[in-house]
mmCIF file of C-alpha atoms in Angstrom:
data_model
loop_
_atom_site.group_PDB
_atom_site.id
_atom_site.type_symbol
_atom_site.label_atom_id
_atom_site.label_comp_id
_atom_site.label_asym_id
_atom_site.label_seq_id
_atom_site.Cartn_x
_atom_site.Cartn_y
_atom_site.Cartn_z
ATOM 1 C CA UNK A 1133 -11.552 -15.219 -5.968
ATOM 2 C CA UNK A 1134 -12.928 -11.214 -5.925
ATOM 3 C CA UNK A 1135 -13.170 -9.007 -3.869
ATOM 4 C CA UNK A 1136 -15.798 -6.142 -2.414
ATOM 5 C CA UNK A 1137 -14.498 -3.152 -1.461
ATOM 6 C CA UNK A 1138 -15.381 0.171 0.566
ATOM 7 C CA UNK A 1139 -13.712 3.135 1.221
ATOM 8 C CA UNK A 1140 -11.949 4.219 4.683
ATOM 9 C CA UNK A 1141 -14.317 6.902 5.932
ATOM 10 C CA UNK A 1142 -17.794 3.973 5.168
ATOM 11 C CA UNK A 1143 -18.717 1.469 8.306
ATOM 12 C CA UNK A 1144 -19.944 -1.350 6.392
ATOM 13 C CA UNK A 1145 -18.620 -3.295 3.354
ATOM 14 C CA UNK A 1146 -20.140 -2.385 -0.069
ATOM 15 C CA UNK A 1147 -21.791 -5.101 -2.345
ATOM 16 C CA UNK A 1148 -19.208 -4.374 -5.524
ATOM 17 C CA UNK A 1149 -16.803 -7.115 -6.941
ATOM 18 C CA UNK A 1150 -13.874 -6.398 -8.371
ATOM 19 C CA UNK A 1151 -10.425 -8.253 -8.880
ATOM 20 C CA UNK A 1152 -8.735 -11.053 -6.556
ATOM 21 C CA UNK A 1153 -6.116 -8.846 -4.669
ATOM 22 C CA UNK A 1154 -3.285 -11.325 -4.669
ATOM 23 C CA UNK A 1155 -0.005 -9.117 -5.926
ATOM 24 C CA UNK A 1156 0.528 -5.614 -6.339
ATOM 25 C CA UNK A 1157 -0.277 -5.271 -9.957
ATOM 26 C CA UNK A 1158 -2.804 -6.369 -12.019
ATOM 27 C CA UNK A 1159 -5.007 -6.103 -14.751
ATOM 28 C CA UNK A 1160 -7.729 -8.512 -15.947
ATOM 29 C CA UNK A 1161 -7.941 -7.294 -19.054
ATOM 30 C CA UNK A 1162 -4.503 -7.417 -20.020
ATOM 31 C CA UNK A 1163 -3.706 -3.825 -20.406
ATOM 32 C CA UNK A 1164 -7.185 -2.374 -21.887
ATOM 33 C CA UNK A 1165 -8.655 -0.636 -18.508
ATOM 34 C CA UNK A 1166 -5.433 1.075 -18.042
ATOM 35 C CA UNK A 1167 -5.241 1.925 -21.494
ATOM 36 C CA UNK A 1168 -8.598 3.691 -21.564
ATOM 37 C CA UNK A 1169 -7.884 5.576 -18.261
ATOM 38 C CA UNK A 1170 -4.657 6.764 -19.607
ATOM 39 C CA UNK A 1171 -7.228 9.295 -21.237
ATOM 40 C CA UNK A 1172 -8.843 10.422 -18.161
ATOM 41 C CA UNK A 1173 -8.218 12.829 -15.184
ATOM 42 C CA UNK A 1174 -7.192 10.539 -12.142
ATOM 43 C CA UNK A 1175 -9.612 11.889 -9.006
ATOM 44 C CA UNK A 1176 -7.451 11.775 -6.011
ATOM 45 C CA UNK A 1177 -9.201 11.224 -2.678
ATOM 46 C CA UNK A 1178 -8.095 12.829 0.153
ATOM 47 C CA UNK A 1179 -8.992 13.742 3.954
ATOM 48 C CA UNK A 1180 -9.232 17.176 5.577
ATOM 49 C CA UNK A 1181 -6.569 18.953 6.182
ATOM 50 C CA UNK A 1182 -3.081 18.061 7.981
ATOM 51 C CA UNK A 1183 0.296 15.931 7.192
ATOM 52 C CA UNK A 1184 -1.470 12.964 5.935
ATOM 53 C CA UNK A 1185 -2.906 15.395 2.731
ATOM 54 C CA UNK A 1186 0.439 17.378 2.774
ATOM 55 C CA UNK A 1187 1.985 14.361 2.063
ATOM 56 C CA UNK A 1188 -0.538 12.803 -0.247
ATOM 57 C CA UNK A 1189 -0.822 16.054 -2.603
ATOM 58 C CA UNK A 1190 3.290 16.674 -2.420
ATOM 59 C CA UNK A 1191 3.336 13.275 -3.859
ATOM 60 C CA UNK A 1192 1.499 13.674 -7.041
ATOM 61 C CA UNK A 1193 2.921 16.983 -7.522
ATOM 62 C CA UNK A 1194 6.373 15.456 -7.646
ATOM 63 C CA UNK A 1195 5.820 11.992 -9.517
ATOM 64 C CA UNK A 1196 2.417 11.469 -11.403
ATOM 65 C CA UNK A 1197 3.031 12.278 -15.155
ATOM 66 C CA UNK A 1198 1.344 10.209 -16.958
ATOM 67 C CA UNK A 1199 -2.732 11.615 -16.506
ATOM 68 C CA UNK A 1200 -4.200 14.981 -14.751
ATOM 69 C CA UNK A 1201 -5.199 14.976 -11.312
ATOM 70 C CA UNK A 1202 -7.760 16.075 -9.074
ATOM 71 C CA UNK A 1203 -8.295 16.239 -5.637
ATOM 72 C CA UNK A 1204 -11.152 15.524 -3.687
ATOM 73 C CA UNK A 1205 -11.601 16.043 0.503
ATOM 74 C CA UNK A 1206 -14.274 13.005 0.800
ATOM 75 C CA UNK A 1207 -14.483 14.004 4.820
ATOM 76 C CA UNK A 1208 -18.177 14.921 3.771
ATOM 77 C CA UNK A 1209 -19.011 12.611 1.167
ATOM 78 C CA UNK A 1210 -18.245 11.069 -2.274
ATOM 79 C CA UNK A 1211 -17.572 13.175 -5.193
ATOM 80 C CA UNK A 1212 -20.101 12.786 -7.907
ATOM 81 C CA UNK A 1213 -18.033 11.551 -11.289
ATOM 82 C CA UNK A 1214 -18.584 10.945 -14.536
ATOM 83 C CA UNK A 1215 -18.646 7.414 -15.495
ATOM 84 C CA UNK A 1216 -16.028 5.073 -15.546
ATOM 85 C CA UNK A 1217 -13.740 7.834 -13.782
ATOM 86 C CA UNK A 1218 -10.034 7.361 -12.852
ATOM 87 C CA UNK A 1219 -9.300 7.092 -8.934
ATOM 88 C CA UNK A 1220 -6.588 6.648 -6.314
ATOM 89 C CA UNK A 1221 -7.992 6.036 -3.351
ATOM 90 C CA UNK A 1222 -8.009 3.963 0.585
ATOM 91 C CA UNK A 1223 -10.231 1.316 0.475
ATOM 92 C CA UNK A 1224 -10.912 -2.016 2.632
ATOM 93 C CA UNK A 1225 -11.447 -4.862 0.396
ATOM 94 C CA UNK A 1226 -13.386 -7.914 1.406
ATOM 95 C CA UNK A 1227 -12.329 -11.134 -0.102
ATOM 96 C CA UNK A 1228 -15.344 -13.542 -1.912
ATOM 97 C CA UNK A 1229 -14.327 -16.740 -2.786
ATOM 98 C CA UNK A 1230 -16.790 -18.810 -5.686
ATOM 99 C CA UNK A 1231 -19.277 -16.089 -5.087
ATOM 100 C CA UNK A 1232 -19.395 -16.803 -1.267
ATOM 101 C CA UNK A 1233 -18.554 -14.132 1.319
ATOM 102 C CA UNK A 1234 -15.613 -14.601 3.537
ATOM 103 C CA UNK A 1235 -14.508 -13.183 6.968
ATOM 104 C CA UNK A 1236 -11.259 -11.936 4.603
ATOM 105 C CA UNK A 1237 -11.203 -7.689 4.568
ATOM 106 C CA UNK A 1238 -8.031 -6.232 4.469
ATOM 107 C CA UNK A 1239 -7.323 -2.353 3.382
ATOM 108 C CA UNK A 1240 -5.207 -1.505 0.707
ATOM 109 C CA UNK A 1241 -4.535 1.830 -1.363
ATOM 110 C CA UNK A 1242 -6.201 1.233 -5.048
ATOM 111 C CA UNK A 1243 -6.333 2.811 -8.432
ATOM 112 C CA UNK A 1244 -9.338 1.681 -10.653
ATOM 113 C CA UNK A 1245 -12.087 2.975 -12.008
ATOM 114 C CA UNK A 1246 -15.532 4.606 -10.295
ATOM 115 C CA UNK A 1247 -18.564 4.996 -10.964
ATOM 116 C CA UNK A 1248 -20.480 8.174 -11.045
ATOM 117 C CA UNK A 1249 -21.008 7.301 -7.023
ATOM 118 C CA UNK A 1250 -17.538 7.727 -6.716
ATOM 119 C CA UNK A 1251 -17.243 4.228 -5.273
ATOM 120 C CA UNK A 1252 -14.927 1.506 -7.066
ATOM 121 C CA UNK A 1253 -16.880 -0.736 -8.739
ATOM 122 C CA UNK A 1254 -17.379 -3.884 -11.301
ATOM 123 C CA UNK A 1255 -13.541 -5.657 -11.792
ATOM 124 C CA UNK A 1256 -12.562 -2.498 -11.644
ATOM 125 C CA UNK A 1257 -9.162 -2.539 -9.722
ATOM 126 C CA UNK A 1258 -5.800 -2.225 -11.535
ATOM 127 C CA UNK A 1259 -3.660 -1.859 -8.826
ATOM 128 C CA UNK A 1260 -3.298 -2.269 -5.134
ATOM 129 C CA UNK A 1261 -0.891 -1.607 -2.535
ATOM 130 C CA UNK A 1262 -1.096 -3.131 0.928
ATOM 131 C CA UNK A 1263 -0.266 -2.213 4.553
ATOM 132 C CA UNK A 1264 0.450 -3.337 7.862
ATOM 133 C CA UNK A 1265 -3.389 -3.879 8.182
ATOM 134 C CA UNK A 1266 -3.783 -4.964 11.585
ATOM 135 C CA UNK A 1267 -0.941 -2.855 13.405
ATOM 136 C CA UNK A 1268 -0.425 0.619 13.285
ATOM 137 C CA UNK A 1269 -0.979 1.250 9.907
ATOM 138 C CA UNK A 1270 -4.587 1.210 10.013
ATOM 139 C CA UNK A 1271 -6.498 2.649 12.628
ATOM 140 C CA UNK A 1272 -10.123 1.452 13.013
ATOM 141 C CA UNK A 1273 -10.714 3.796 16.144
ATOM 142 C CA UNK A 1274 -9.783 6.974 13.675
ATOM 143 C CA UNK A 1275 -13.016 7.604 12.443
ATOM 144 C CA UNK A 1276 -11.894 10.409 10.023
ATOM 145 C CA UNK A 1277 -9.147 8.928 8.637
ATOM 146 C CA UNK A 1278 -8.228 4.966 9.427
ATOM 147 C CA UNK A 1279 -5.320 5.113 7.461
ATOM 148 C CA UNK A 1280 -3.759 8.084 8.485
ATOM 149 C CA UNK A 1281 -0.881 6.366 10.314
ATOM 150 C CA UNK A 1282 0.101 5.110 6.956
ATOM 151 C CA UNK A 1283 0.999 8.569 5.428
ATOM 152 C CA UNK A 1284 5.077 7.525 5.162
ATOM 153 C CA UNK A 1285 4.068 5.405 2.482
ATOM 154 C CA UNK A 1286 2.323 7.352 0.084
ATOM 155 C CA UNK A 1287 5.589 8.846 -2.383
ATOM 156 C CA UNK A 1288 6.236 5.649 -2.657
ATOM 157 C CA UNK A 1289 2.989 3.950 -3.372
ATOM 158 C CA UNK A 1290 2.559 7.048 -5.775
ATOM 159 C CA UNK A 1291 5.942 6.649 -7.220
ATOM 160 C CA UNK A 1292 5.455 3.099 -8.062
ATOM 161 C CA UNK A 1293 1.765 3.122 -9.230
ATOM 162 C CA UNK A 1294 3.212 5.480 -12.095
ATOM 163 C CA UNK A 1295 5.815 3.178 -12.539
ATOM 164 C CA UNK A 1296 3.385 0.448 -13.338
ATOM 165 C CA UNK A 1297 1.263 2.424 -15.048
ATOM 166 C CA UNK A 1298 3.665 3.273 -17.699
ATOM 167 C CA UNK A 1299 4.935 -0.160 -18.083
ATOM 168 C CA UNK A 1300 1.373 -0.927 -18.666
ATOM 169 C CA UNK A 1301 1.207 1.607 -21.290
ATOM 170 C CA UNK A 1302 4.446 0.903 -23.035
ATOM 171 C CA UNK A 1303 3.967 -3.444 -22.936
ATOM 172 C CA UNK A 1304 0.168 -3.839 -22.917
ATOM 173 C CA UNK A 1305 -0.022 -5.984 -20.148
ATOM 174 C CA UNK A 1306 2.170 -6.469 -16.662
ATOM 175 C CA UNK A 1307 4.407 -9.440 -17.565
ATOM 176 C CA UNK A 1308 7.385 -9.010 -17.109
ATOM 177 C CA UNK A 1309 7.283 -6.116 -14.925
ATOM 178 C CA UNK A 1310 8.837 -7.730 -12.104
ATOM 179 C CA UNK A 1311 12.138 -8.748 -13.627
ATOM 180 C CA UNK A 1312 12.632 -4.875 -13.147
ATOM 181 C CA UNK A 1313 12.673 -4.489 -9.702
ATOM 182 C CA UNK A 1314 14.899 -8.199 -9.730
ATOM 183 C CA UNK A 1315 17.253 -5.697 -12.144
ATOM 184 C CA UNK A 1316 17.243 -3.470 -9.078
ATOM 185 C CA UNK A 1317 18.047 -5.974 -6.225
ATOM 186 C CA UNK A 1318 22.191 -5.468 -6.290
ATOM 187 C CA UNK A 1319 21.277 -1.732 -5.395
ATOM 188 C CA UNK A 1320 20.120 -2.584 -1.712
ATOM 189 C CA UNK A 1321 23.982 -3.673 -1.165
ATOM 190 C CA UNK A 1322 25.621 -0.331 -1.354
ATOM 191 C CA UNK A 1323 23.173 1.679 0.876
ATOM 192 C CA UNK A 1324 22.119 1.538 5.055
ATOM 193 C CA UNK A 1325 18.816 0.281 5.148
ATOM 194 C CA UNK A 1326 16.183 2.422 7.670
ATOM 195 C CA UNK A 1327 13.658 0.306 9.142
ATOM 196 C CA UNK A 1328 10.743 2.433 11.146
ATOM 197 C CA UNK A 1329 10.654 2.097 14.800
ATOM 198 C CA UNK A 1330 6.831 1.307 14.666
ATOM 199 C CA UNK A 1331 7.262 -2.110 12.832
ATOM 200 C CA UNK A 1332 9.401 -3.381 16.492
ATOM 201 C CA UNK A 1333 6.738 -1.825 18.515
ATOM 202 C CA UNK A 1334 3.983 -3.576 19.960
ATOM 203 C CA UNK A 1335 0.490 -2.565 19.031
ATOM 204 C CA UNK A 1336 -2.870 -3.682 19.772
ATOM 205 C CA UNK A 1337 -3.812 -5.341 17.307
ATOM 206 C CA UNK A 1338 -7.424 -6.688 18.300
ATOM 207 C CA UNK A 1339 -9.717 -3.514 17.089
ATOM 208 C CA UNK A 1340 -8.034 -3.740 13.448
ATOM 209 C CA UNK A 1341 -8.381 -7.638 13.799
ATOM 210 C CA UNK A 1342 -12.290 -7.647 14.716
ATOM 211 C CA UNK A 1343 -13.265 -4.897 12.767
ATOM 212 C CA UNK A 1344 -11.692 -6.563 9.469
ATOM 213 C CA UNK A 1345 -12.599 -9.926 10.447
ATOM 214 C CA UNK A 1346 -15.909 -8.679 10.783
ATOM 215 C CA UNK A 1347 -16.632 -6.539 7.714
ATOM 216 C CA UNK A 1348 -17.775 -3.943 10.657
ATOM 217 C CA UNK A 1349 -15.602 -1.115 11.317
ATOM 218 C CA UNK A 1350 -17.891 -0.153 14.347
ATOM 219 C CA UNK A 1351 -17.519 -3.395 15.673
ATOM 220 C CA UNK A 1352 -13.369 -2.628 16.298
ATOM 221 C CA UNK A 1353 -14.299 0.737 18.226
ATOM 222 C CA UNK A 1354 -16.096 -1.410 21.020
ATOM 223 C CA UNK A 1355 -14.333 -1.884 24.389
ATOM 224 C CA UNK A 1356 -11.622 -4.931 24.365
ATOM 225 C CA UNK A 1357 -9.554 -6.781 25.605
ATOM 226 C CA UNK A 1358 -5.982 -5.516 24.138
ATOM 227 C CA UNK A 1359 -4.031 -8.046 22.432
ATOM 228 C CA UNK A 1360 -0.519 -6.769 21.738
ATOM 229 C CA UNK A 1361 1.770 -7.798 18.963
ATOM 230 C CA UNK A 1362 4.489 -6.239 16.661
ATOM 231 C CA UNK A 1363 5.039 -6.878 12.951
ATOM 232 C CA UNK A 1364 9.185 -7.318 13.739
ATOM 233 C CA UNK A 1365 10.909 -7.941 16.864
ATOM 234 C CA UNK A 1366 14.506 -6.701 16.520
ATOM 235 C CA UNK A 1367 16.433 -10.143 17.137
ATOM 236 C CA UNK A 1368 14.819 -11.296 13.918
ATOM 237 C CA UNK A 1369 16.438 -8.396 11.698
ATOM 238 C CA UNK A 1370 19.310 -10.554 10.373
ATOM 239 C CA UNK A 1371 20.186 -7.847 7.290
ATOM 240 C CA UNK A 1372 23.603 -8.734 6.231
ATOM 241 C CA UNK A 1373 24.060 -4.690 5.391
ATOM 242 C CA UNK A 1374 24.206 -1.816 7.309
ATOM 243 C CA UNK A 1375 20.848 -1.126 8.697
ATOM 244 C CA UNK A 1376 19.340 1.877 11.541
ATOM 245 C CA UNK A 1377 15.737 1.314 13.190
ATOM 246 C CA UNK A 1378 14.515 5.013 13.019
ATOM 247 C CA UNK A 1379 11.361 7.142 14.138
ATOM 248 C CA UNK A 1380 9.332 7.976 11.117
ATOM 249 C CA UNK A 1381 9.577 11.801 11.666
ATOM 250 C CA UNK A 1382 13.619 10.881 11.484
ATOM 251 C CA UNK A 1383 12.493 9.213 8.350
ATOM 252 C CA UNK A 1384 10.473 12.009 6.489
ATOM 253 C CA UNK A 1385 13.059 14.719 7.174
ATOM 254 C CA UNK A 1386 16.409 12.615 6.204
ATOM 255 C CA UNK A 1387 14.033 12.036 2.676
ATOM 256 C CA UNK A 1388 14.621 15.321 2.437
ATOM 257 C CA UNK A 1389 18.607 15.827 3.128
ATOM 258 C CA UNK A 1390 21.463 15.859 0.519
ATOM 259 C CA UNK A 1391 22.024 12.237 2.360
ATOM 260 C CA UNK A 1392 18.982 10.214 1.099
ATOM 261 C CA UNK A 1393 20.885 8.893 -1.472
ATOM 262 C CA UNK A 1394 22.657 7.111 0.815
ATOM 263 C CA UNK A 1395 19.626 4.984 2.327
ATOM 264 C CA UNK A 1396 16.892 1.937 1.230
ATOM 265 C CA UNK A 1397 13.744 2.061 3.222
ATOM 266 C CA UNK A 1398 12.617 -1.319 4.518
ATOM 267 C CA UNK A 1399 8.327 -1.098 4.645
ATOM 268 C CA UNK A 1400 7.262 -4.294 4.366
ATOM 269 C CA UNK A 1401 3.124 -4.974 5.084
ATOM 270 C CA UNK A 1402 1.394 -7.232 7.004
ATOM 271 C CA UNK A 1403 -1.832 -7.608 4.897
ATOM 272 C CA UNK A 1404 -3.926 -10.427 2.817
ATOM 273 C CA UNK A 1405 -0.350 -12.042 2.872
ATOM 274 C CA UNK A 1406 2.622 -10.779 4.019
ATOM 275 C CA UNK A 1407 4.570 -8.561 2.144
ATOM 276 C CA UNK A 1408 8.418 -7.934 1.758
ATOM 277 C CA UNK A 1409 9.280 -4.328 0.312
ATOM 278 C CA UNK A 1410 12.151 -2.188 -0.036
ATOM 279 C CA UNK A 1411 12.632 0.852 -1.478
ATOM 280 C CA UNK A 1412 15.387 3.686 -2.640
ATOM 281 C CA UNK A 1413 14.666 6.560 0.130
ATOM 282 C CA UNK A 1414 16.073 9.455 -2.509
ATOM 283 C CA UNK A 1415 14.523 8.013 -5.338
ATOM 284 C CA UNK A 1416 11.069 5.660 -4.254
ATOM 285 C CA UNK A 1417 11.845 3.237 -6.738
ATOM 286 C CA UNK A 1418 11.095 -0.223 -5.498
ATOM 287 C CA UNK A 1419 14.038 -2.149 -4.969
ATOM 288 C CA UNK A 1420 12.727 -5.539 -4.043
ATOM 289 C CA UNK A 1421 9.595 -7.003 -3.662
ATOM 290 C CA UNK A 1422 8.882 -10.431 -2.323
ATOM 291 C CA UNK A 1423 5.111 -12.103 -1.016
ATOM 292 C CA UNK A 1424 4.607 -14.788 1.131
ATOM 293 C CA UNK A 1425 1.098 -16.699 1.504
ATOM 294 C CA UNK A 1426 1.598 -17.655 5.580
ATOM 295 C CA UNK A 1427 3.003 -15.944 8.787
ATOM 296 C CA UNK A 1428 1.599 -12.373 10.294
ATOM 297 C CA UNK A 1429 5.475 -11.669 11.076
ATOM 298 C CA UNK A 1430 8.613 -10.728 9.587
ATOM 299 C CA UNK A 1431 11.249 -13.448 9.591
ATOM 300 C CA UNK A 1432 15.021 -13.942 10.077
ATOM 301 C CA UNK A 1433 14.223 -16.035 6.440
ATOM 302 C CA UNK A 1434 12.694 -13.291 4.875
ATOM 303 C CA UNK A 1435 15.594 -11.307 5.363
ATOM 304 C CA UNK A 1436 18.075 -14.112 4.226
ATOM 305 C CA UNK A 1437 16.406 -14.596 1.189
ATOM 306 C CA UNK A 1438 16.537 -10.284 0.855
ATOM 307 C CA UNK A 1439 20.311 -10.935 1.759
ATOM 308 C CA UNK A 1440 20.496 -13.453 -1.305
ATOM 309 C CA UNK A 1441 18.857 -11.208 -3.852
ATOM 310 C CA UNK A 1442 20.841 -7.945 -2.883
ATOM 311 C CA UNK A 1443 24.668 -9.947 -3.172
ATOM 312 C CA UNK A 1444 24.832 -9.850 0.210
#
């Protein structure tokens, strides 16, 4: 399987192939394209101005060590790059399967390697980090920035991508690199989990749906008819710990309070599978990270099997 991918502010799927997206690390190589971007500044893209690029830039001030950075406001256009370039970036990737195209696009956040176009390109992914696609994390209809609505994940996408990164560095390859966050499971126990308000609500889910199904972003923005779902309803939330559903503005400022300690985030993304992800709100380590092939809904199972993992 490999993918095609284009970025969040293009209409139409590009023609490039990179890796299968089918976990949240990996490296076909085995270590040698992260190796030789270790060496290079990572070009950061970003959109206009507002809370989505607060939150983006705050994020690499505060936990990407391991290369520079530089950012670039793609509102207008690519950046031209050198070659083989370093880049985080929003992307929609479109699944091929035995060289054939499939109705499979799904968007992710990605760090890989560019061309001088500034696009991704070749097998060029490393890493990718999905998100509740087709609900309110993506927003087909948002012309300047469809994944704008995802903005509470980015310290912790940013976090973690380091985190990989300098496994990668230190091991050579990613094996392995899971039995860390397993080492990390127990710490769910001892803290109230916060689960965002917009994973209970009901969105409309048929723009994201068309568009992606389509490989048309234009073709979401048409008139239709609404089709309402909601990535958790609350009856299902069977956590066996203390847990709050909270607004995502409540979210962002307790991050900031003498408190956070005291709190795991539960962001889990509806995407080319369904992920199950947890993370520490003070720190944005990932706690626990489980990915299931079938359903387009969180599960009283996938929080028993959480339960299980944490001691609980």
């Amino acid at each position: 399987m490999k993918t095609a991918i284009t970025t969040f502010y293009s209409t139409a799927l590009a023609t490039l192939f990179t890796l299968s997206v089918q976990a949240q690390i990996f490296d076909k190589t085995r270590g040698k394209n992260v190796q030789r971007l270790y060496n290079q500044t990572t070009h950061v893209y970003t959109a206009g101005k507002g809370a989505y690029t607060d939150r983006l830039t705050a994020a690499f001030t505060n936990y990407w060590k391991i290369t520079p950075f530089i950012y670039h406001d793609i509102t207008n256009g690519l950046p031209s790059l050198e070659p083989e370039s370093s880049v985080f970036m929003p992307a929609v990737v479109g699944l091929t399967v035995r060289d054939h195209a499939t109705s499979m696009n799904n968007p992710f956040y990605v760090f890989g390697e560019a061309g001088t176009s500034g696009k991704v390109n070749g097998e060029a992914i490393v890493a990718a980090f999905p998100i509740n696609g087709f609900h309110y994390e993506f927003d087909v209809k948002d012309e300047a920035n469809m994944f704008n609505r995802s903005m509470l994940r980015l310290p912790y996408i940013v976090y973690n991508l380091h985190d990989m990164l300098n496994y990668l560095k230190t091991n050579g390859d990613e094996k392995g690199y899971f039995k860390t966050i397993e080492a990390k499971n127990s710490r769910i126990a001892g803290k109230t989990m916060l689960i965002p308000s917009d994973l209970t609500t009901e969105w409309d889910v048929n723009p994201n749906t068309t568009a992606l199904m389509k490989g048309k972003m234009e073709a979401g923005r048409k008139d239709m008819k609404a089709i309402m779902a909601a990535v958790l309803t609350e009856d299902n939330i069977s956590f066996g710990g203390k847990y709050k559903v909270m607004k995502i503005e409540d979210i962002i400022k307790l991050e900031q309070s003498p408190e956070a300690n005291k709190y795991t985030l539960f962001l889990p993304a509806i995407d080319n599978k369904k992920y199950i992800l947890v993370y520490d709100l003070a720190t944005k380590e990932l706690l626990y990270y489980e990915d299931v092939n079938m359903s387009m809904k969180i599960k009283e199972k996938d929080f028993e099997k959480l339960n299980k993992a944490a001691g609980l």
